[in-house]
Coordinates of C-alpha atoms in Angstrom, one line a residue:
Chain J
M1 CA 0.1 0.0 -0.1
K2 CA 1.5 3.3 -1.0
I3 CA 1.7 5.7 2.1
D4 CA 2.7 9.3 1.4
L5 CA 4.3 11.9 3.5
K6 CA 1.7 14.4 3.3
T7 CA -0.9 12.1 4.3
N8 CA 0.9 11.3 7.3
I9 CA 1.5 14.5 8.1
K10 CA -2.0 15.4 7.7
A11 CA -2.9 12.4 10.1
I12 CA -0.6 13.7 12.8
I13 CA -2.0 17.2 12.8
A14 CA -5.6 15.7 12.7
R15 CA -5.0 13.3 15.8
S16 CA -2.9 15.9 17.6
Y17 CA -5.9 18.2 17.1
V18 CA -8.3 16.4 18.7
R19 CA -6.4 16.4 22.0
I20 CA -6.0 20.0 22.0
V21 CA -9.7 20.9 21.2
A22 CA -10.8 18.7 23.7
A23 CA -8.7 20.2 26.3
N24 CA -10.3 23.5 25.4
R25 CA -13.7 22.3 25.3
E26 CA -13.2 20.5 28.9
P27 CA -12.8 23.7 31.3
S28 CA -12.3 21.0 34.1
W29 CA -9.3 19.6 32.6
W30 CA -7.3 23.1 34.1
F31 CA -8.2 22.3 37.1
T32 CA -7.6 18.7 37.0
E33 CA -4.2 18.7 35.2
T34 CA -2.5 21.8 36.9
L35 CA -3.6 22.4 40.5
L36 CA -4.1 18.9 41.8
P37 CA -0.9 17.3 40.5
I38 CA 1.5 19.6 42.5
L39 CA -0.6 18.5 45.7
S40 CA 0.9 14.7 45.8
T41 CA 4.5 16.3 44.7
A42 CA 4.3 18.7 47.8
A43 CA 3.2 15.6 50.0
Y44 CA 6.7 13.9 49.0
V45 CA 8.7 17.3 49.6
Y46 CA 6.9 17.3 53.4
V47 CA 8.6 14.1 53.9
Y48 CA 11.8 15.5 53.3
K49 CA 11.3 18.1 55.7
A50 CA 9.9 15.8 58.2
L51 CA 13.1 13.8 57.7
N52 CA 15.0 17.1 58.0
A53 CA 17.1 16.2 54.5
P54 CA 19.0 18.6 53.0
E55 CA 17.8 21.6 50.7
E56 CA 18.4 19.9 47.5
Y57 CA 16.4 16.9 48.0
T58 CA 13.2 19.4 47.9
G59 CA 14.6 20.2 44.2
F60 CA 14.9 16.6 43.3
V61 CA 11.2 16.1 44.2
I62 CA 9.9 18.6 42.3
L63 CA 12.0 17.5 39.4
G64 CA 10.7 14.0 39.7
G65 CA 6.9 15.5 39.8
T66 CA 7.4 17.4 36.8
M67 CA 9.0 14.5 34.8
S68 CA 6.4 12.2 36.1
A69 CA 3.7 14.3 34.3
Y70 CA 5.6 12.9 31.1
W71 CA 5.4 9.5 32.2
I72 CA 1.9 9.3 33.3
H73 CA 1.1 10.8 29.9
V74 CA 3.1 8.0 27.9
L75 CA 1.4 5.3 29.9
W76 CA -2.0 6.5 29.8
S77 CA -2.5 8.5 26.9
M78 CA -0.1 6.9 24.5
A79 CA 0.4 3.5 25.8
A80 CA -3.1 2.8 26.9
Q81 CA -4.9 5.0 24.1
F82 CA -5.2 2.2 21.8
Y83 CA -7.1 0.1 24.1
W84 CA -9.8 2.7 24.2
E85 CA -9.5 3.4 20.7
K86 CA -10.0 -0.6 20.3
E87 CA -12.9 -0.5 22.8
I88 CA -14.8 2.4 20.8
G89 CA -14.3 1.2 17.3
N90 CA -11.7 3.8 16.2
L91 CA -8.5 1.4 15.9
E92 CA -10.2 -0.6 12.7
L93 CA -10.6 2.8 11.2
Y94 CA -6.9 3.9 11.5
M95 CA -6.0 0.4 9.8
I96 CA -8.1 1.3 7.0
A97 CA -6.9 4.5 6.7
P98 CA -3.9 4.7 4.1
I99 CA -1.6 6.2 6.9
S100 CA 1.3 4.5 9.1
R101 CA -0.2 3.5 12.7
M102 CA 3.0 5.8 14.1
S103 CA 1.5 8.9 12.6
I104 CA -1.3 8.5 14.6
L105 CA 0.6 7.8 17.5
L106 CA 3.1 10.6 17.0
G107 CA -0.4 12.8 16.4
M108 CA -1.3 11.6 20.1
A109 CA 1.9 12.3 21.5
S110 CA 1.9 15.7 20.0
G111 CA -1.4 16.8 21.1
G112 CA -0.9 14.9 24.6
M113 CA 2.5 16.5 25.0
F114 CA 0.8 19.9 25.2
L115 CA -1.3 18.7 28.3
A116 CA 1.6 17.1 30.0
T117 CA 3.6 20.1 29.4
T118 CA 0.8 22.1 31.0
R119 CA 0.8 20.0 34.0
A120 CA 4.8 19.8 34.0
V121 CA 5.3 23.4 33.9
F122 CA 3.0 23.9 36.3
I123 CA 4.6 21.5 39.1
F124 CA 7.8 22.9 38.0
L125 CA 7.3 26.7 38.5
V126 CA 4.6 26.6 41.4
G127 CA 6.7 23.9 43.0
S128 CA 10.0 25.6 42.8
L129 CA 8.2 29.0 43.9
I130 CA 6.6 27.8 46.8
F131 CA 9.3 25.6 48.2
K132 CA 12.2 27.9 47.0
V133 CA 14.4 25.7 45.3
D134 CA 17.6 26.5 44.5
F135 CA 18.8 25.7 40.9
A136 CA 22.2 25.7 39.8
I137 CA 22.4 25.0 36.0
I138 CA 25.7 23.6 35.2
S139 CA 24.9 23.5 31.4
L140 CA 21.8 24.8 29.6
P141 CA 22.3 23.2 26.3
K142 CA 23.0 19.6 27.8
L143 CA 20.2 20.1 30.2
F144 CA 18.1 20.8 27.3
A145 CA 19.5 17.9 25.5
V146 CA 18.8 15.6 28.1
F147 CA 15.4 16.9 28.7
V148 CA 14.3 16.4 24.6
L149 CA 15.9 13.0 24.6
T150 CA 14.3 11.7 27.7
L151 CA 10.9 12.3 26.0
V152 CA 12.1 11.4 22.6
G153 CA 12.9 7.9 24.6
L154 CA 10.2 7.7 26.6
Y155 CA 7.4 8.4 23.9
G156 CA 9.3 5.7 21.7
L157 CA 8.7 3.6 24.5
G158 CA 5.2 4.4 24.7
M159 CA 4.6 3.5 20.9
L160 CA 6.2 0.1 21.8
F161 CA 3.7 -0.5 24.9
S162 CA 0.7 0.4 22.5
S163 CA 1.7 -2.4 20.1
L164 CA 0.5 -4.6 22.7
F165 CA -3.1 -3.4 22.6
M166 CA -3.1 -4.7 19.3
L167 CA -3.2 -8.1 20.4
Y168 CA -4.2 -7.7 24.5
G169 CA -7.0 -5.9 26.2
R170 CA -7.5 -5.6 29.8
E171 CA -4.1 -7.8 30.4
A172 CA -2.1 -4.9 28.8
W173 CA -4.1 -2.1 30.5
H174 CA -3.5 -3.8 33.9
G175 CA 0.0 -4.3 32.7
V176 CA 0.6 -0.3 32.2
T177 CA -1.4 0.1 35.3
L178 CA 1.4 -2.1 37.0
L179 CA 4.2 0.6 35.5
Q180 CA 3.3 3.4 37.6
E181 CA 4.5 3.4 41.1
P182 CA 7.1 0.5 40.4
V183 CA 8.6 2.7 37.8
H184 CA 8.4 5.8 40.1
L185 CA 10.5 3.5 42.6
M186 CA 12.9 2.1 40.2
S187 CA 13.6 5.1 37.9
G188 CA 14.3 7.1 41.2
F189 CA 11.7 10.0 40.7
F190 CA 11.6 11.1 44.1
F191 CA 15.5 10.4 45.3
P192 CA 19.0 9.6 43.3
V193 CA 18.7 6.3 41.6
R194 CA 22.2 5.5 42.6
N195 CA 20.8 5.0 46.1
L196 CA 19.1 1.5 44.6
G197 CA 22.7 0.1 44.0
F198 CA 24.4 -0.3 40.9
A199 CA 22.8 -3.4 39.7
V200 CA 19.2 -2.3 40.0
A201 CA 20.2 1.2 38.7
L202 CA 21.9 -0.4 35.6
G203 CA 18.7 -2.4 35.0
A204 CA 16.4 0.5 35.3
S205 CA 18.1 2.5 33.2
L206 CA 16.5 0.9 30.4
I207 CA 14.1 3.1 31.3
P208 CA 14.6 6.5 29.4
M209 CA 13.4 8.1 32.5
T210 CA 16.0 7.0 35.0
L211 CA 18.7 8.3 33.0
G212 CA 17.2 11.5 32.3
L213 CA 16.3 12.4 35.8
D214 CA 19.6 11.5 36.9
A215 CA 21.5 13.4 34.5
M216 CA 19.1 16.5 34.5
R217 CA 19.6 16.5 38.7
Q218 CA 23.6 16.3 38.1
L219 CA 23.1 19.2 35.2
A220 CA 20.6 21.5 37.3
F221 CA 21.9 21.3 41.1
K222 CA 24.9 22.1 42.9
T223 CA 25.4 18.7 44.7
G224 CA 23.8 16.7 41.7
A225 CA 26.8 15.5 40.6
K226 CA 27.7 13.8 43.8
S227 CA 24.6 11.7 44.4
G228 CA 24.7 10.9 40.4
F229 CA 24.5 7.4 39.1
I230 CA 27.0 7.6 36.3
S231 CA 28.6 10.9 34.4
A232 CA 25.9 13.0 32.6
D233 CA 27.8 12.4 29.6
V234 CA 27.8 8.9 29.5
E235 CA 23.9 9.1 30.4
I236 CA 23.5 11.6 27.3
A237 CA 25.2 8.6 24.9
A238 CA 23.0 6.0 26.7
L239 CA 19.7 8.2 26.0
V240 CA 20.4 8.4 22.2
G241 CA 21.2 4.9 22.0
L242 CA 17.6 4.1 24.0
C243 CA 16.1 7.0 21.9
V244 CA 17.1 4.9 18.4
L245 CA 16.3 1.6 20.1
F246 CA 12.9 2.3 20.9
L247 CA 11.7 4.1 17.8
V248 CA 13.0 1.2 15.8
V249 CA 11.7 -1.4 17.6
S250 CA 8.3 0.1 18.0
K251 CA 7.8 0.2 14.4
Y252 CA 8.6 -3.3 14.1
A253 CA 6.7 -4.2 17.2
L254 CA 3.9 -2.4 16.1
E255 CA 3.7 -4.2 12.7
Y256 CA 4.5 -7.8 14.0
M257 CA 1.6 -7.1 16.6
E258 CA -0.8 -5.8 13.8
K259 CA -0.5 -8.8 11.6
L260 CA -0.6 -11.1 14.7
G261 CA -3.9 -9.4 15.8
K262 CA -5.2 -9.8 12.4
K263 CA -4.5 -13.5 12.1
E264 CA -5.8 -14.2 15.7
G265 CA -8.7 -12.0 15.0
R266 CA -8.2 -10.1 18.2
L267 CA -7.5 -6.6 16.6
T268 CA -11.5 -5.7 16.7
L269 CA -12.1 -7.8 19.8
R270 CA -13.7 -5.6 22.5
W271 CA -14.6 -5.9 26.3
Q272 CA -12.1 -9.0 26.4
Chain V
M1 CA -42.1 -1.3 58.1
T2 CA -42.7 -4.1 55.5
N3 CA -41.5 -1.3 52.8
I4 CA -38.8 -0.4 54.4
L5 CA -37.6 -4.0 54.8
K6 CA -38.1 -4.8 51.5
R7 CA -36.1 -1.7 50.2
A8 CA -33.3 -2.6 52.5
K9 CA -33.3 -6.2 50.9
E10 CA -33.4 -4.8 47.5
N11 CA -30.7 -2.3 48.4
L12 CA -28.6 -5.3 50.0
R13 CA -29.2 -7.3 46.7
T14 CA -28.0 -4.5 44.8
I15 CA -25.0 -4.2 46.7
R16 CA -24.2 -7.7 46.4
T17 CA -24.6 -8.1 42.8
A18 CA -22.5 -4.9 42.2
G19 CA -19.8 -6.3 44.5
K20 CA -19.5 -9.5 42.2
L21 CA -19.7 -7.5 39.0
G22 CA -16.8 -5.4 40.4
W23 CA -14.9 -8.4 41.4
A24 CA -15.2 -10.1 38.0
M25 CA -14.2 -6.8 36.2
E26 CA -11.1 -6.6 38.4
S27 CA -10.0 -10.0 38.4
N28 CA -11.0 -12.1 35.6
W29 CA -8.6 -10.8 33.3
T30 CA -5.9 -13.1 34.0
D31 CA -4.8 -16.2 35.7
P32 CA -5.0 -16.0 40.0
F33 CA -1.4 -16.3 40.6
L34 CA -0.7 -13.2 38.0
F35 CA -3.3 -11.5 39.5
A36 CA -2.1 -12.3 42.9
I37 CA 1.2 -10.7 42.0
Y38 CA -0.3 -7.9 40.1
S39 CA -2.2 -6.8 43.5
I40 CA 0.7 -7.1 45.6
V41 CA 3.7 -5.4 43.3
R42 CA 1.9 -2.0 43.1
P43 CA 1.2 -1.2 46.7
L44 CA 4.6 -2.9 47.9
A45 CA 6.2 -0.4 45.0
S46 CA 4.4 2.7 46.5
S47 CA 5.4 2.0 50.2
L48 CA 9.2 1.3 49.1
I49 CA 9.2 4.7 47.3
L50 CA 8.8 6.1 50.8
V51 CA 11.2 3.4 52.6
V52 CA 14.2 4.7 49.9
M53 CA 13.4 8.1 50.6
Y54 CA 13.5 7.5 54.4
Y55 CA 16.8 5.2 53.9
V56 CA 18.6 7.9 51.7
V57 CA 18.3 10.6 54.3
T58 CA 18.7 8.8 57.7
R59 CA 21.2 6.2 56.4
G60 CA 19.0 3.1 57.4
K61 CA 18.1 4.0 61.1
T62 CA 14.3 2.5 61.0
G63 CA 14.3 2.3 64.7
M64 CA 13.0 5.8 64.6
D65 CA 9.0 6.4 65.4
L66 CA 8.6 8.5 62.3
F67 CA 9.6 5.5 60.1
A68 CA 6.7 3.4 61.6
Y69 CA 4.6 6.6 61.4
I70 CA 5.1 6.8 57.6
Y71 CA 4.9 3.2 56.6
V72 CA 1.7 2.5 58.3
G73 CA -0.1 5.9 57.1
N74 CA 1.0 5.1 53.9
A75 CA -0.2 1.5 54.1
F76 CA -3.8 2.5 55.1
F77 CA -3.7 5.4 52.8
M78 CA -3.9 2.8 50.2
Y79 CA -7.7 2.6 51.0
V80 CA -8.0 6.2 49.9
I81 CA -6.5 5.9 46.4
N82 CA -8.1 2.5 45.4
V83 CA -11.6 3.0 47.1
L84 CA -12.1 6.6 46.0
F85 CA -11.1 5.1 42.4
G86 CA -13.0 2.1 42.5
V87 CA -16.3 4.1 43.3
S88 CA -15.7 7.1 41.1
W89 CA -14.1 5.3 38.1
V90 CA -17.5 3.2 37.8
I91 CA -19.2 6.2 36.1
H92 CA -16.3 6.1 33.4
E93 CA -16.4 2.4 32.7
D94 CA -20.2 2.1 32.6
R95 CA -20.3 5.3 30.8
D96 CA -17.8 5.4 28.0
H97 CA -16.1 2.2 28.2
Y98 CA -19.2 -0.6 28.4
Q99 CA -21.7 2.0 27.5
M100 CA -24.3 0.4 30.0
I101 CA -24.9 3.2 32.1
R102 CA -28.3 4.0 30.8
Y103 CA -29.3 0.3 31.1
I104 CA -28.3 0.5 34.8
Y105 CA -30.3 3.7 35.2
I106 CA -33.6 1.9 33.9
S107 CA -33.0 -1.2 36.2
P108 CA -35.3 -1.0 39.2
I109 CA -32.0 -0.6 41.5
R110 CA -30.8 2.8 43.2
M111 CA -27.5 4.0 41.6
Y112 CA -26.2 4.9 45.0
Y113 CA -26.2 1.5 46.1
Y114 CA -24.8 0.0 43.1
L115 CA -21.7 2.4 43.3
F116 CA -20.9 1.2 46.9
G117 CA -21.0 -2.3 45.4
R118 CA -18.8 -1.9 42.9
G119 CA -16.5 -0.2 45.4
I120 CA -16.5 -3.6 47.4
A121 CA -14.2 -5.5 45.2
K122 CA -11.6 -2.4 45.6
M123 CA -11.8 -2.9 49.2
V124 CA -11.4 -6.6 49.2
L125 CA -8.0 -6.4 46.9
T126 CA -7.1 -3.2 49.2
T127 CA -7.5 -5.0 52.7
V128 CA -5.4 -7.9 51.0
A129 CA -2.7 -5.3 50.1
V130 CA -2.5 -3.4 53.4
I131 CA -2.0 -6.5 55.3
I132 CA 0.7 -7.8 52.7
T133 CA 2.3 -4.5 53.0
M134 CA 2.2 -4.3 56.9
A135 CA 3.6 -8.0 57.0
F136 CA 6.4 -7.0 55.1
G137 CA 7.0 -4.2 56.9
M138 CA 7.3 -6.1 60.3
L139 CA 9.3 -9.1 58.7
V140 CA 11.5 -7.3 56.5
L141 CA 11.8 -3.9 57.5
K142 CA 11.3 -4.5 61.2
I143 CA 8.7 -2.3 61.8
P144 CA 8.2 -2.4 65.7
V145 CA 4.3 -3.6 65.8
N146 CA 3.6 -5.7 68.7
L147 CA 0.7 -7.9 67.4
L148 CA -0.6 -8.5 70.8
A149 CA -0.5 -5.2 71.7
I150 CA -2.9 -3.9 68.9
N151 CA -6.0 -2.4 69.8
Y152 CA -8.1 -4.7 67.5
P153 CA -11.5 -3.4 68.2
L154 CA -10.4 0.3 67.8
L155 CA -8.4 -0.6 64.5
L156 CA -11.8 -2.7 63.3
F157 CA -14.0 0.4 64.1
S158 CA -11.4 2.8 62.2
V159 CA -11.0 0.9 59.4
A160 CA -14.6 0.5 58.7
A161 CA -15.3 4.2 59.7
G162 CA -12.5 5.0 57.0
I163 CA -13.9 2.8 54.2
F164 CA -17.5 4.6 54.7
I165 CA -15.7 8.2 54.8
I166 CA -13.5 7.1 51.5
T167 CA -17.0 5.7 49.8
C168 CA -18.7 9.2 50.6
L169 CA -15.7 10.8 48.7
G170 CA -15.7 8.6 46.1
I171 CA -19.7 9.0 45.5
L172 CA -18.8 12.7 45.5
L173 CA -16.6 12.3 43.0
A174 CA -19.0 10.0 40.9
G175 CA -21.0 12.9 40.7
V176 CA -18.7 15.2 39.2
S177 CA -17.5 12.5 36.8
M178 CA -21.0 12.8 35.5
V179 CA -20.4 15.9 33.7
T180 CA -16.9 15.9 33.0
A181 CA -14.9 13.8 30.5
H182 CA -12.8 10.8 30.2
H183 CA -9.6 12.4 31.4
S184 CA -11.4 13.0 35.2
Y185 CA -9.5 10.0 36.2
A186 CA -7.0 12.7 37.0
L187 CA -9.5 14.3 39.3
T188 CA -9.6 11.2 41.2
E189 CA -5.8 11.0 41.1
G190 CA -5.8 14.7 42.2
M191 CA -7.9 14.4 45.0
A192 CA -6.1 11.4 46.7
G193 CA -3.1 13.8 46.2
L194 CA -4.7 16.4 47.9
F195 CA -5.6 14.1 51.2
Y196 CA -2.2 12.5 51.1
L197 CA -0.3 16.1 51.4
A198 CA -3.2 17.4 53.9
C199 CA -4.2 14.4 56.2
G200 CA -0.8 13.4 57.6
A201 CA -0.3 10.3 55.9
I202 CA 3.0 10.1 55.7
Y203 CA 4.2 12.9 58.3
P204 CA 2.8 14.4 61.3
I205 CA 0.2 17.7 60.3
D206 CA 2.3 20.0 62.4
I207 CA 4.8 20.0 59.6
L208 CA 2.3 21.6 57.2
P209 CA 1.8 25.5 56.8
V210 CA -0.7 26.7 59.4
W211 CA -3.3 27.6 57.0
L212 CA -3.2 23.8 55.7
Q213 CA -3.5 22.7 58.9
Y214 CA -6.9 24.0 59.2
L215 CA -7.9 22.2 56.1
S216 CA -6.3 18.8 57.6
K217 CA -8.7 19.4 60.9
A218 CA -11.6 19.7 58.7
L219 CA -11.2 16.3 57.0
P220 CA -12.1 13.2 58.7
L221 CA -9.4 11.4 57.2
T222 CA -6.8 13.1 59.3
Y223 CA -8.7 11.7 62.5
W224 CA -9.1 8.2 60.6
L225 CA -5.6 8.0 59.9
E226 CA -4.6 9.1 63.6
L227 CA -7.0 6.4 65.0
V228 CA -5.5 3.6 62.9
R229 CA -1.8 4.5 63.9
R230 CA -2.7 4.7 67.7
S231 CA -4.6 1.4 67.4
I232 CA -1.5 -0.3 65.6
L233 CA 1.3 1.5 67.0
G234 CA -0.1 2.5 70.6
K235 CA 1.1 6.5 70.3
S236 CA 0.9 9.6 68.4
L237 CA 3.5 11.5 66.9
S238 CA 1.5 14.5 66.0
P239 CA 1.7 17.2 68.8
T240 CA -1.6 18.8 67.6
L241 CA -3.5 15.5 67.4
S242 CA -2.0 13.9 70.8
G243 CA -3.9 16.3 72.8
Y244 CA -7.1 14.3 72.2
S245 CA -8.2 11.0 73.3
D246 CA -9.0 8.5 71.4
F247 CA -12.7 9.1 72.3
Q248 CA -12.6 12.8 71.3
L249 CA -11.0 11.8 68.1
I250 CA -14.1 9.4 67.2
L251 CA -16.3 12.1 68.1
I252 CA -15.0 14.6 65.9
M253 CA -14.4 11.9 63.0
A254 CA -18.0 11.0 63.7
A255 CA -19.3 14.6 63.0
T256 CA -16.9 15.8 60.2
T257 CA -18.3 12.5 58.3
L258 CA -21.7 13.1 59.1
I259 CA -21.1 16.5 57.3
L260 CA -19.1 14.7 54.3
A261 CA -21.9 12.2 53.8
L262 CA -24.6 14.8 53.5
F263 CA -22.3 17.2 51.4
S264 CA -21.4 14.1 49.1
H265 CA -25.0 13.1 48.9
W266 CA -26.1 16.6 47.8
V267 CA -23.3 16.9 45.5
Y268 CA -24.1 13.6 44.0
R269 CA -27.9 14.0 43.5
S270 CA -27.3 17.6 42.2
I271 CA -24.7 16.7 39.6
E272 CA -26.7 13.4 38.8
Y273 CA -29.9 15.7 37.9
I274 CA -27.8 18.2 35.9
A275 CA -26.2 15.3 33.9
R276 CA -29.6 13.7 33.2
K277 CA -31.3 17.1 32.2
Y278 CA -28.5 18.3 29.6
G279 CA -28.0 14.7 28.3
K280 CA -24.6 14.0 29.9
I281 CA -25.2 10.9 31.4
D282 CA -24.1 8.8 28.5
Q283 CA -21.6 11.2 26.7
L284 CA -18.6 9.4 25.2
T285 CA -15.5 11.3 25.5
S286 CA -12.6 8.9 24.7
Y287 CA -10.4 11.1 23.0

């Protein structure tokens, strides 16, 4: 089947447009996505305050809370979104249209990134101001590069997860649910990941968020490098590798799972 | 009298049937072994986040009272997250996902009891998760809990009261969910975050700014968590709350719970009426 670039770009814009419009049509979203998420992050800050932890730990939590906005988005609005699409009958429409599945996912990612970024910016700004976080940026270009690479890697991982929904239903949905708190733990969202020990931190580095958060802490806080897992430069290189890996693997995984889903007749199976 | 009994019987039947349905939806997607692992991993991970945070700062001094305070509070807070989500998410599941809400509405049952029944499965699962988390804490992390010294009547009463409070909150959020889109899972998550912050789940409320302490004192969950901790650990770490006896705490909790229950009922009924009037009761919002 011929798939041209222009049609795919249209598909990306169209899928992204739905999310942005949906956000604007639902004013309640501003409340649930901005004010409320800061609260649980603040709770972790107060745990450190209760323990008389060094001040930079407050910053570590705020940064973790900020980045968790993207992780939650990748899990629920990217990976699990194919589940909802399948359940309401949109998935087969995507299959019929002469577009790549990755364009749909890219559209979801870019549209959803608007929502996730709003949430993340709010947590970051309000959290930093309320708790007076002391940042000491070592290299802004590197920090920006780490942020972008982390997001690309995460969305690649989200695409990989979404391929599971070509075949599975609630099993995959529950699997995604399982990735929330355990990944918050393993990736060191609220503490430096090296505290989990080298072997665990190395294993957790398969999730781009682990290396991304660690590198960001090293580049944004005075004592960040001391509590870092490995050097930020190595983490940047590893993140590039993970981005390529996840994007390539997700492309093949989507194709493979789609074929398998069609063969086993599970692509359009609802409420399974 | 006969009418009241008949109605009570019908409501109990609704709770039982909805409970069975909720359990099937929670558990029948996999085999029991995988389901057991799934039910344990998430709560344990959530507790371990706090354990690691504690270890990082104190270099592993788990003998401190604050460690037990954090651990027990966090373990029981699972009820808030799970039951709140279990009750309020029913609206989205039945409306957007399974598209059954209109049929439930036209059946001869009361939605209120149906929602409560659907939350029961989450309550059962959470109780198992809390027991496992506590056992892990006592056996592996050496949380100082003496099983013979636990005030069991107070603990059972507190847990039952807590479930009632959380159900009231869940019904309130279920009402709000009737007029909001699919993304309102963030509402439940965010409200749980508010209680996590304000109710002293993982630190004494005295550490919060004074204005936030006023909110803490207005929430029945604050007293619930304090009672649970007192029944298990035998002491309080909060200078503010330690001034109250167990009985005083129970009275304050009962008064704030009554206000919450009335408010929850009013919000639910009001929003439900709006949702029916403006045709939002079966809207689809899975974008």
